[in-house]
Amino acid sequence: MIKIAEEPMMNAQIPDGPIESKWANHKSNIKLVSPANKRKYTVIVVGTGLAGGAAAASLGELGYNVLNFCIQDTPRRAHSVAAQGGINAAKNYQNDGDSVWRLFYDTVKGGDFRAREANVYRLAELSANIIDQCAAQGVPFAREYGGTLANRSFGGAQVSRTFYARGQTGQQLLLGCYSSLMRQVDAGTVKLFPRREMLDLVVIDGRARGIVCRNLISGAIESYAADAVVLATGGYATAFFLSTNAVNSNATAIWRCHKKGALFANPCYTQIHPTCIPLAGESQSKLTLMSESLRNDGRVWVPKAKGDKRPPSQIPENERDYYLERIYPAFGNLVPRDIASRAAKRMCDSGHGVGNTGYAVYLDFADAIKRLGVDTVRDRYGNLFDMYDEITGESPYQLPMRIYPAPHYTMGGLWVDYNLMSTIPGLHVLGEANFSDHGANRLGASALMQGLADGYFVIPYTLGHYLADSKVLSAKVTTDHPAFKEAVSAVTEQTRRLVGASGKHTVREYHWKLGRILWDHVGMGRNAKGLEQAMSDIRALRDEFWKDVHVGGSDQDFNKNLEFAGRVADFMELGELMAQDAWHRNESCGGHFREEYQTPEGEAKRDDQNFCYVGAWQWSGNPSEPVLHKEELEFDYVHLAQRSYK
């Protein structure tokens, strides 16, 4: 049962004034912490990806005492390393008409007009600074012959604004961020805590004052106090079990904060990436992404005849349907991800799919190789082609790639205001862990942009604004506070309950079952009946999980089953909220596609009169009875319109 709050418990704190000057004016009027006083504050940063690593490095550089936590053995293993294609910035190096305004507009439109205008404009405004920052760190962006940085196109844009380092952009950006972070570790302003998993947030007098985590090697439950907490732990696409995310990626940190009072916004906004290697068998633990950058030169097609199982080389040109070019001539193969994914699904559902399962389409580089030469194609995409060859045993130089959509990114996350602070004072949330910038669909190459903008250029100002409140400094706490002891007790109790579970089925079995429910009913296509079934099935599966899961091992030692059990338990609750949010939103927008609400052409049909708001959910103590709060979205600079990429 969904309850609707009479009064929203959040204030977006959007500055007054024209959108072009909001951020500049806000910075001019923001409260500051003097250099001498910065040393008096301790800040916890959870996560070492681009958002978390950039935040920890920047805050350490400013002089704060930073405690930085990650679940990996090194910050270099954060999932940002897996981003391939590039990072957007409105520098207009190509002189092709790009601008801050156009990047702002493309992002709002790409998100199907369900993002907060002020946040998106700030992101576009900061984008150029990010490239300068990363180039200064030594990130080896691709360059033109004359030495200028190269650009390529990504979906949802008609300009070239994506900076890249072959197909390794995330890795190279993370190495640059890591170098800045380790400089601060060496300086003593940042202390790293690897192989720790945050399991609870400690709230004292209504403010975030620390965390409780588990040492993943020793099993020890540890407490850490601070003046503020910054959360940058990524998204929740692994709720689907099979996704392009690392198996270790999880939602436990943001979900535990949600249960402590942080609103969870737009959980149904999940992105299905159109360019992934199709599922090969039931034993797979994850899916592999092929960068969206490949759609710059690759052409997507299926046979015109249903059930045509001939090898692609035997299907002549006039018997191929380049359906994205046919349906969306203005953007062609570079339509946004949600549109490309649904188009691929329609082709396969109607019998035009290829491969053994019929659930794949071709991404063909024959024309590009003929036009550009194999050496140029190898320079642009060689490592991606090699990855595909290793996984499938087929060379994209000789045969078209086979691709199919897969869960990839989550636009939903903890609700934050303009200062990136959640509804719990002192808890700031960055990158994919928050909901703020992408609306109902993220344009490609914008995730790295948001993570670095949040970490390098936003949180150093807005966190200082929070800490400058005299109440924070005068209310120092330690881990001896009763609230820490209560949190440790709760974490220890759940940990021992999981270890003591001695049922018949593995954690992986339950995660797989949950993933099937979410993919079938809360995936690319959703409808009221399926969502109601999903909610019912998840509740039943959650009850079964706690009665019949088997974890084993000890809580006083390294125990991967225990790690995964806690994460899957959280997914069991989050998965129901994803379905509830999708069920209540009687419209289609971006990645949220309700089959009952579509245009005659099969595109998403919004209902701006009734659903032009952020749906932010409050934990009620019962996962089946969340409370809905609404942040109404106002569009003063972008005209609301049905999206068209034709």
XYZ file of C-alpha atoms in Angstrom:
646
model
C 0.000 0.000 0.000
C 1.448 3.364 -1.075
C 0.882 6.428 1.069
C 1.248 9.992 -0.224
C 2.714 12.560 2.152
C 0.625 15.658 2.755
C 3.706 17.874 3.066
C 6.991 17.135 1.241
C 9.942 16.786 3.623
C 12.489 18.199 1.160
C 13.556 21.615 -0.129
C 15.603 21.666 -3.335
C 17.442 24.854 -2.239
C 17.640 26.097 -5.846
C 19.224 29.566 -5.936
C 17.309 32.541 -7.308
C 18.230 34.338 -10.507
C 18.718 33.429 -14.177
C 19.815 29.855 -14.786
C 23.077 31.031 -16.371
C 24.160 32.722 -13.118
C 22.635 30.508 -10.413
C 25.833 28.576 -9.653
C 28.112 31.627 -9.819
C 25.830 33.608 -7.518
C 25.475 30.653 -5.172
C 29.252 30.291 -4.886
C 29.566 34.014 -4.208
C 27.101 33.838 -1.324
C 28.054 30.460 0.088
C 29.412 30.126 3.620
C 33.138 29.395 3.848
C 35.389 27.548 6.284
C 38.758 29.179 6.925
C 41.920 27.165 6.186
C 42.754 26.975 9.903
C 39.301 25.648 10.734
C 39.242 23.032 7.971
C 41.756 21.014 9.988
C 39.188 20.745 12.773
C 36.685 18.833 10.649
C 36.614 15.137 9.785
C 34.730 14.046 6.671
C 33.910 10.450 5.742
C 33.835 9.696 2.010
C 32.431 6.282 1.092
C 33.511 5.200 -2.376
C 36.664 5.699 -4.442
C 35.293 5.854 -7.969
C 35.364 9.074 -9.936
C 32.867 10.832 -7.670
C 34.239 9.524 -4.371
C 37.902 9.658 -5.334
C 37.582 13.192 -6.708
C 35.720 14.314 -3.581
C 38.261 12.752 -1.197
C 41.206 14.214 -3.129
C 39.620 17.666 -3.352
C 38.577 17.806 0.290
C 42.002 16.578 1.367
C 43.653 19.228 -0.792
C 41.529 21.857 0.957
C 42.798 20.689 4.333
C 39.958 18.607 5.773
C 40.689 15.323 7.549
C 39.226 12.745 5.170
C 38.480 9.088 5.889
C 37.970 7.310 2.555
C 36.377 3.831 2.391
C 36.008 1.282 -0.410
C 35.043 -2.379 -0.686
C 37.921 -3.178 -3.067
C 41.544 -3.829 -2.157
C 42.535 -0.615 -3.965
C 40.671 2.496 -5.175
C 41.790 1.607 -8.691
C 39.228 -1.207 -8.777
C 36.198 1.086 -8.390
C 33.613 0.390 -11.083
C 34.302 3.720 -12.828
C 37.211 1.829 -14.372
C 34.749 -0.032 -16.600
C 33.395 3.040 -18.430
C 34.582 2.816 -22.005
C 33.360 5.390 -24.470
C 34.038 8.890 -23.197
C 33.112 11.967 -21.183
C 31.025 14.881 -22.438
C 32.080 18.528 -22.338
C 30.792 21.595 -24.152
C 34.105 22.931 -25.494
C 32.993 23.147 -29.149
C 36.446 22.147 -30.415
C 34.835 20.936 -33.647
C 33.151 24.329 -34.213
C 29.983 22.358 -34.968
C 27.550 24.446 -32.935
C 28.020 23.069 -29.424
C 27.601 25.249 -26.340
C 26.810 24.991 -22.636
C 23.197 25.703 -23.505
C 23.040 22.916 -26.112
C 24.563 20.370 -23.713
C 22.054 21.483 -21.083
C 19.166 21.131 -23.528
C 20.310 17.763 -24.894
C 20.612 16.404 -21.341
C 17.165 17.608 -20.267
C 15.586 16.314 -23.480
C 17.528 13.047 -23.304
C 16.157 12.537 -19.777
C 12.644 13.012 -21.204
C 12.083 16.239 -19.245
C 12.194 14.622 -15.831
C 15.359 16.275 -14.459
C 15.813 19.425 -12.368
C 16.829 22.254 -14.706
C 19.181 24.038 -12.299
C 21.294 20.943 -11.600
C 21.571 20.027 -15.265
C 22.668 23.514 -16.292
C 25.353 23.516 -13.606
C 26.596 20.166 -14.890
C 26.857 21.495 -18.448
C 28.558 24.653 -17.182
C 31.200 22.693 -15.270
C 31.890 20.211 -18.068
C 34.685 22.218 -19.713
C 36.518 22.563 -16.375
C 36.527 18.792 -15.970
C 38.472 18.239 -19.192
C 41.062 20.838 -18.201
C 41.411 19.237 -14.761
C 41.876 15.733 -16.161
C 44.249 16.790 -18.940
C 46.386 18.535 -16.305
C 46.491 15.252 -14.373
C 47.917 13.539 -17.434
C 44.844 11.682 -18.665
C 45.839 10.568 -22.202
C 42.834 11.799 -24.141
C 42.873 11.038 -27.851
C 44.272 13.889 -29.923
C 44.001 15.103 -33.475
C 47.075 15.227 -35.714
C 47.736 18.849 -34.709
C 47.702 18.024 -30.991
C 44.237 19.273 -30.020
C 41.974 16.941 -28.059
C 39.758 14.770 -30.245
C 35.982 14.436 -29.958
C 33.409 11.928 -31.137
C 29.627 11.735 -31.051
C 27.376 9.883 -28.631
C 23.657 9.167 -28.589
C 21.153 11.995 -28.246
C 23.403 14.701 -29.677
C 24.054 16.117 -33.135
C 27.466 17.525 -32.193
C 30.810 15.943 -31.307
C 31.431 16.672 -27.629
C 32.694 13.384 -26.222
C 36.358 13.270 -25.143
C 37.846 9.789 -24.983
C 40.899 7.593 -24.491
C 40.201 4.808 -26.996
C 37.773 2.454 -25.227
C 39.405 2.919 -21.820
C 38.176 6.372 -20.815
C 36.912 5.380 -17.382
C 40.132 3.591 -16.543
C 42.303 6.513 -17.602
C 40.157 9.061 -15.750
C 40.230 6.897 -12.650
C 44.013 6.636 -12.785
C 44.226 10.427 -12.952
C 41.836 10.728 -10.016
C 43.766 8.030 -8.136
C 47.018 9.941 -8.532
C 45.406 13.012 -6.956
C 43.947 10.893 -4.185
C 47.232 9.180 -3.355
C 48.992 12.540 -3.280
C 46.675 13.478 -0.416
C 47.179 10.098 1.254
C 50.899 10.776 1.174
C 50.300 14.278 2.568
C 48.317 12.805 5.448
C 45.035 14.596 4.754
C 43.325 11.438 3.478
C 43.366 8.067 5.204
C 42.328 5.074 3.095
C 40.261 2.174 4.431
C 40.136 -0.549 1.744
C 38.135 -3.782 2.038
C 35.448 -2.160 4.189
C 31.742 -2.295 3.474
C 29.480 0.381 4.922
C 26.558 -1.313 6.658
C 24.884 1.556 8.513
C 24.734 5.314 8.878
C 24.889 6.834 12.355
C 22.495 9.754 12.853
C 22.768 11.895 16.001
C 20.393 14.781 16.700
C 19.109 14.495 13.151
C 22.545 14.794 11.496
C 24.798 12.232 9.792
C 27.732 11.764 12.170
C 29.439 8.548 11.111
C 29.231 5.048 9.701
C 29.456 1.433 10.798
C 31.239 -0.911 8.438
C 32.530 -4.455 8.280
C 36.184 -5.243 7.678
C 35.816 -7.725 4.829
C 39.076 -9.501 5.672
C 38.835 -9.898 9.460
C 35.060 -9.673 9.819
C 35.391 -7.010 12.530
C 32.570 -4.485 12.866
C 34.123 -1.002 12.959
C 32.758 2.467 13.778
C 33.974 5.837 12.514
C 32.778 9.275 13.607
C 32.858 12.441 11.505
C 31.309 15.848 11.060
C 29.749 14.896 7.722
C 29.383 11.874 5.453
C 29.783 11.890 1.654
C 28.327 8.873 -0.123
C 29.570 7.950 -3.624
C 28.859 4.231 -3.900
C 27.328 3.955 -7.368
C 24.021 2.567 -8.586
C 21.846 -0.503 -8.155
C 21.668 -2.154 -11.596
C 22.952 -5.417 -10.075
C 19.502 -5.804 -8.522
C 18.707 -7.378 -11.925
C 21.418 -10.016 -11.213
C 22.638 -9.865 -14.812
C 23.891 -6.382 -15.673
C 26.938 -4.709 -17.137
C 28.042 -3.743 -13.613
C 30.706 -5.550 -11.626
C 29.303 -8.354 -9.477
C 30.534 -6.505 -6.376
C 28.509 -3.381 -7.240
C 25.637 -3.036 -4.798
C 23.078 -0.719 -3.191
C 23.651 -1.541 0.478
C 25.139 1.826 1.492
C 22.384 3.947 -0.073
C 19.669 1.541 1.066
C 20.817 1.572 4.687
C 20.856 5.405 4.537
C 17.344 5.303 3.085
C 16.208 3.254 6.074
C 17.728 5.922 8.344
C 15.625 8.684 6.778
C 17.110 9.608 3.390
C 14.437 9.757 0.683
C 14.962 7.465 -2.312
C 14.035 9.213 -5.572
C 12.811 7.734 -8.859
C 13.880 4.108 -8.204
C 12.055 2.909 -11.345
C 14.292 5.003 -13.621
C 16.742 2.322 -14.749
C 18.709 2.363 -17.983
C 18.944 -0.590 -20.323
C 22.061 -0.165 -22.511
C 21.488 -1.174 -26.158
C 25.056 -2.229 -26.950
C 25.883 -5.325 -24.880
C 27.071 -8.806 -25.735
C 23.973 -11.046 -25.554
C 23.447 -13.606 -22.810
C 25.192 -16.883 -23.643
C 23.940 -19.122 -20.836
C 22.196 -19.315 -17.462
C 25.477 -19.662 -15.560
C 26.693 -16.166 -16.399
C 27.224 -13.799 -13.477
C 27.347 -10.575 -15.519
C 27.016 -9.172 -19.013
C 29.639 -7.290 -21.004
C 29.170 -3.784 -22.337
C 30.313 -2.766 -25.809
C 30.797 0.999 -25.763
C 28.149 3.273 -27.228
C 31.015 4.914 -29.119
C 30.847 1.950 -31.502
C 27.585 3.362 -32.840
C 29.573 6.262 -34.323
C 30.830 4.009 -37.096
C 28.880 0.768 -36.664
C 25.509 0.371 -38.386
C 22.713 -1.496 -36.613
C 20.584 -3.846 -38.707
C 18.470 -7.008 -38.806
C 17.288 -9.162 -41.711
C 14.099 -7.882 -43.308
C 12.709 -11.411 -43.418
C 11.544 -12.931 -40.136
C 13.487 -15.939 -38.954
C 16.297 -15.447 -41.480
C 19.141 -17.566 -40.076
C 21.629 -17.091 -42.906
C 25.107 -15.844 -41.952
C 25.262 -12.056 -42.249
C 27.683 -12.229 -45.180
C 25.013 -14.082 -47.185
C 22.298 -11.480 -46.589
C 22.501 -8.897 -49.417
C 22.172 -5.170 -48.766
C 18.603 -4.929 -50.073
C 17.474 -7.600 -47.588
C 18.806 -5.745 -44.530
C 16.799 -3.363 -42.382
C 18.954 -0.573 -40.928
C 16.027 0.197 -38.694
C 17.501 3.028 -36.585
C 18.509 4.904 -39.729
C 15.067 4.225 -41.210
C 12.988 5.258 -38.184
C 15.163 8.107 -36.859
C 16.853 9.669 -39.915
C 18.059 12.828 -38.082
C 20.029 10.844 -35.474
C 20.268 7.394 -37.044
C 22.361 4.972 -35.018
C 23.040 7.670 -32.397
C 19.581 7.921 -30.871
C 19.498 7.882 -27.029
C 19.939 4.579 -25.248
C 16.348 4.036 -24.153
C 15.071 4.506 -27.702
C 17.744 2.257 -29.247
C 17.104 -0.442 -26.648
C 13.343 -0.528 -27.171
C 13.798 -0.552 -30.943
C 16.096 -3.595 -30.682
C 13.584 -5.360 -28.448
C 10.762 -4.653 -30.913
C 12.814 -6.078 -33.778
C 13.602 -9.254 -31.838
C 10.085 -9.681 -30.430
C 8.697 -9.466 -33.973
C 10.953 -12.287 -35.178
C 13.771 -10.345 -36.850
C 16.425 -11.084 -34.203
C 19.657 -12.893 -35.025
C 21.932 -15.409 -33.320
C 21.042 -18.720 -31.683
C 18.412 -17.229 -29.372
C 16.945 -14.687 -31.784
C 17.544 -11.995 -29.177
C 20.337 -10.014 -30.787
C 20.822 -7.506 -33.602
C 23.879 -6.807 -35.737
C 26.322 -3.926 -35.231
C 28.242 -3.889 -38.504
C 31.572 -2.151 -39.239
C 32.037 -3.252 -42.849
C 31.135 0.196 -44.234
C 33.422 1.966 -41.740
C 36.363 -0.299 -42.575
C 35.787 0.300 -46.284
C 35.462 4.074 -45.790
C 38.180 4.687 -43.183
C 40.506 1.726 -43.526
C 41.127 -1.020 -41.015
C 43.999 0.853 -39.334
C 41.806 3.837 -38.448
C 39.051 1.581 -37.111
C 41.647 -0.328 -35.070
C 43.007 2.940 -33.641
C 39.525 4.002 -32.531
C 38.081 0.729 -31.280
C 40.840 -1.890 -31.258
C 40.638 -2.819 -27.576
C 36.845 -3.128 -27.773
C 37.110 -5.359 -30.836
C 39.676 -7.503 -29.025
C 37.380 -7.817 -25.991
C 34.476 -8.918 -28.188
C 36.699 -11.432 -30.003
C 37.943 -12.940 -26.718
C 34.411 -13.373 -25.349
C 32.616 -14.586 -28.480
C 35.399 -16.046 -30.620
C 34.312 -13.828 -33.534
C 36.331 -10.950 -35.013
C 34.353 -7.712 -35.617
C 36.804 -6.983 -38.434
C 35.339 -9.972 -40.262
C 31.785 -10.333 -38.907
C 29.231 -7.919 -37.432
C 28.985 -7.825 -33.651
C 25.840 -9.302 -32.118
C 24.386 -7.007 -29.454
C 21.306 -6.853 -27.229
C 20.161 -4.495 -24.427
C 21.112 -5.150 -20.798
C 20.708 -3.340 -17.428
C 23.475 -0.801 -17.113
C 22.864 2.412 -15.141
C 20.342 3.693 -12.622
C 19.081 7.258 -12.817
C 17.271 6.869 -9.500
C 19.074 7.189 -6.186
C 18.989 9.093 -2.930
C 17.242 12.450 -3.248
C 19.563 15.460 -2.940
C 19.085 19.214 -3.054
C 21.103 21.679 -5.140
C 23.935 21.342 -2.600
C 23.939 17.539 -3.087
C 22.674 17.017 0.463
C 20.068 14.363 1.204
C 17.109 14.756 3.520
C 19.474 13.799 6.368
C 21.534 16.928 7.167
C 25.229 16.214 6.768
C 24.720 13.286 4.375
C 25.823 14.359 0.901
C 25.408 11.998 -2.052
C 27.415 12.137 -5.298
C 27.480 10.518 -8.722
C 25.249 7.570 -9.571
C 24.279 7.163 -5.912
C 22.053 10.255 -6.188
C 19.180 10.976 -8.558
C 19.972 14.503 -9.559
C 21.053 15.107 -13.145
C 19.738 12.604 -15.669
C 15.966 12.488 -15.332
C 14.407 9.347 -16.767
C 17.296 8.464 -19.106
C 21.027 9.208 -19.081
C 22.749 10.237 -22.279
C 25.942 8.340 -22.998
C 29.229 9.819 -21.701
C 27.390 11.818 -19.014
C 28.069 9.519 -16.039
C 31.785 10.340 -15.899
C 30.918 13.991 -16.370
C 28.536 14.004 -13.410
C 30.800 12.027 -11.093
C 33.762 14.349 -11.636
C 31.658 17.517 -11.540
C 30.184 16.455 -8.192
C 33.547 15.442 -6.730
C 35.906 18.114 -8.040
C 33.726 21.188 -8.416
C 30.478 21.003 -6.423
C 31.031 19.239 -3.099
C 34.136 21.288 -2.096
C 31.867 24.350 -2.017
C 28.621 22.893 -0.730
C 30.132 20.729 2.009
C 31.965 23.770 3.339
C 28.658 25.634 3.352
C 27.205 22.917 5.584
C 30.231 22.670 7.872
C 30.345 26.463 8.351
C 27.218 26.122 10.486
C 28.499 26.660 14.026
C 26.207 23.925 15.333
C 28.292 21.305 13.520
C 31.618 22.284 15.062
C 30.185 22.701 18.544
C 28.600 19.246 18.525
C 31.628 16.966 18.233
C 30.928 13.279 18.832
C 32.989 10.123 19.199
C 32.239 6.469 18.616
C 31.503 6.190 22.356
C 28.150 7.857 21.718
C 25.164 5.524 22.358
C 24.005 5.935 18.741
C 27.176 4.186 17.531
C 26.689 1.347 19.998
C 23.081 0.918 18.830
C 24.146 0.842 15.177
C 26.899 -1.687 15.870
C 24.435 -3.858 17.756
C 21.929 -3.778 14.870
C 24.605 -4.573 12.263
C 26.006 -7.409 14.400
C 22.549 -8.882 14.901
C 21.726 -8.948 11.178
C 25.187 -10.307 10.321
C 24.811 -13.173 12.765
C 21.273 -13.834 11.567
C 22.570 -14.235 8.023
C 25.494 -16.444 9.039
C 23.137 -18.575 11.087
C 20.776 -19.110 8.159
C 21.001 -22.823 7.389
C 18.385 -23.361 4.684
C 18.730 -25.325 1.472
C 19.312 -22.654 -1.170
C 22.258 -20.425 -1.977
C 22.294 -16.642 -1.968
C 23.016 -16.724 -5.700
C 19.832 -18.688 -6.385
C 17.724 -16.049 -4.679
C 19.511 -13.201 -6.419
C 18.952 -14.924 -9.767
C 15.216 -15.362 -9.028
C 14.889 -11.723 -8.005
C 16.706 -10.637 -11.139
C 14.316 -12.607 -13.335
C 11.294 -10.985 -11.689
C 12.760 -7.505 -12.171
C 13.873 -8.130 -15.764
C 10.557 -9.683 -16.794
C 8.294 -7.089 -15.146
C 10.394 -3.994 -14.305
C 12.762 -4.104 -17.269
C 12.402 -2.599 -20.746
C 8.625 -3.079 -20.837
C 6.277 -2.636 -17.870
C 2.536 -2.790 -17.359
C 0.214 -2.581 -14.371
C -0.543 -6.297 -14.243
C 3.111 -7.293 -14.484
C 4.166 -4.768 -11.835
C 1.503 -6.008 -9.431
C 2.758 -9.540 -10.056
C 6.333 -8.400 -9.440
C 5.454 -6.833 -6.085
C 3.652 -9.971 -4.987
C 6.422 -12.272 -6.192
C 9.155 -10.209 -4.517
C 7.341 -10.254 -1.173
C 6.977 -14.021 -1.381
C 10.606 -14.450 -2.437
C 11.795 -12.217 0.399
C 9.930 -14.336 2.944
C 11.384 -17.494 1.418
C 14.884 -15.989 1.432
C 14.873 -15.417 5.177
C 13.436 -18.890 5.821
C 15.490 -21.006 3.460
C 18.749 -19.301 2.469
C 22.041 -20.940 3.358
C 25.045 -18.678 4.005
C 27.479 -20.661 6.116
C 30.983 -19.748 7.179
C 31.820 -17.299 9.933
C 31.183 -13.618 10.539
C 34.685 -13.381 12.044
C 36.517 -14.069 8.814
C 36.598 -13.420 5.070
C 33.187 -14.605 3.831
C 31.970 -13.723 0.326
C 28.656 -15.513 0.859
C 27.974 -13.281 3.849
C 28.814 -10.150 1.829
C 26.439 -11.143 -0.956
C 23.709 -12.235 1.448
C 23.474 -8.772 2.999
C 23.383 -7.135 -0.417
C 20.708 -9.471 -1.764
C 18.611 -8.904 1.364
C 18.715 -5.181 0.567
C 17.901 -5.820 -3.098
C 14.813 -7.756 -1.979
C 13.479 -4.542 -0.418
C 14.773 -2.146 -3.068
C 13.381 -4.336 -5.855
C 9.883 -3.989 -4.449
C 10.280 -0.198 -4.297
C 11.395 -0.179 -7.943
C 8.183 -1.976 -8.877
C 6.046 0.249 -6.650
C 7.494 3.399 -8.192
C 6.933 2.060 -11.721
C 3.380 1.021 -10.822
C 2.368 4.399 -9.402
C 3.786 6.387 -12.354
C 1.033 6.025 -14.947
C 3.016 7.375 -17.866
C 6.026 6.474 -19.963
C 9.170 8.580 -19.847
C 12.737 7.733 -20.823
C 13.800 4.373 -19.413
C 10.438 3.961 -17.648
C 8.288 2.468 -20.409
C 4.737 1.583 -19.396
C 3.235 -0.347 -22.281
C -0.180 1.203 -21.623
C 1.226 4.675 -22.315
C 2.866 4.929 -25.714
C 2.431 6.915 -28.900
C 1.111 5.248 -32.061
C 4.765 4.954 -33.160
C 5.631 3.017 -30.001
C 7.501 5.848 -28.251
C 7.226 6.890 -24.591
C 4.135 9.029 -23.886
C 4.523 11.340 -20.913
C 1.761 12.802 -18.754
C 3.147 16.201 -17.803
C -0.073 17.312 -16.151
C -0.036 14.572 -13.522
C 3.536 13.239 -13.295
C 5.928 16.134 -13.859
C 7.599 15.541 -10.516
C 10.361 13.646 -8.764
C 8.902 10.724 -6.833
C 10.873 10.552 -3.581
C 10.065 7.687 -1.207
C 10.285 7.594 2.562
C 10.981 4.388 4.509
C 8.033 3.612 6.776
C 9.482 0.548 8.503
C 7.610 -1.756 6.129
C 9.006 -2.251 2.592
C 5.454 -2.753 1.287
C 4.187 0.573 2.650
C 6.478 3.389 1.478
C 5.455 7.039 1.705
C 5.602 9.138 -1.469
C 6.863 12.729 -1.455
C 6.752 14.858 -4.604
C 9.186 17.500 -5.814
C 7.351 19.333 -8.568
C 9.566 20.010 -11.584
C 9.351 23.465 -13.142
C 10.610 24.099 -16.669
C 11.299 27.784 -17.145
C 13.991 27.474 -19.817
C 13.183 24.291 -21.754
C 9.840 23.851 -23.458
C 8.110 20.589 -22.559
C 7.519 18.597 -25.736
C 7.193 15.060 -27.012
C 10.737 13.859 -27.710
C 11.579 13.432 -31.360
C 14.822 12.184 -32.871
C 13.479 11.907 -36.407
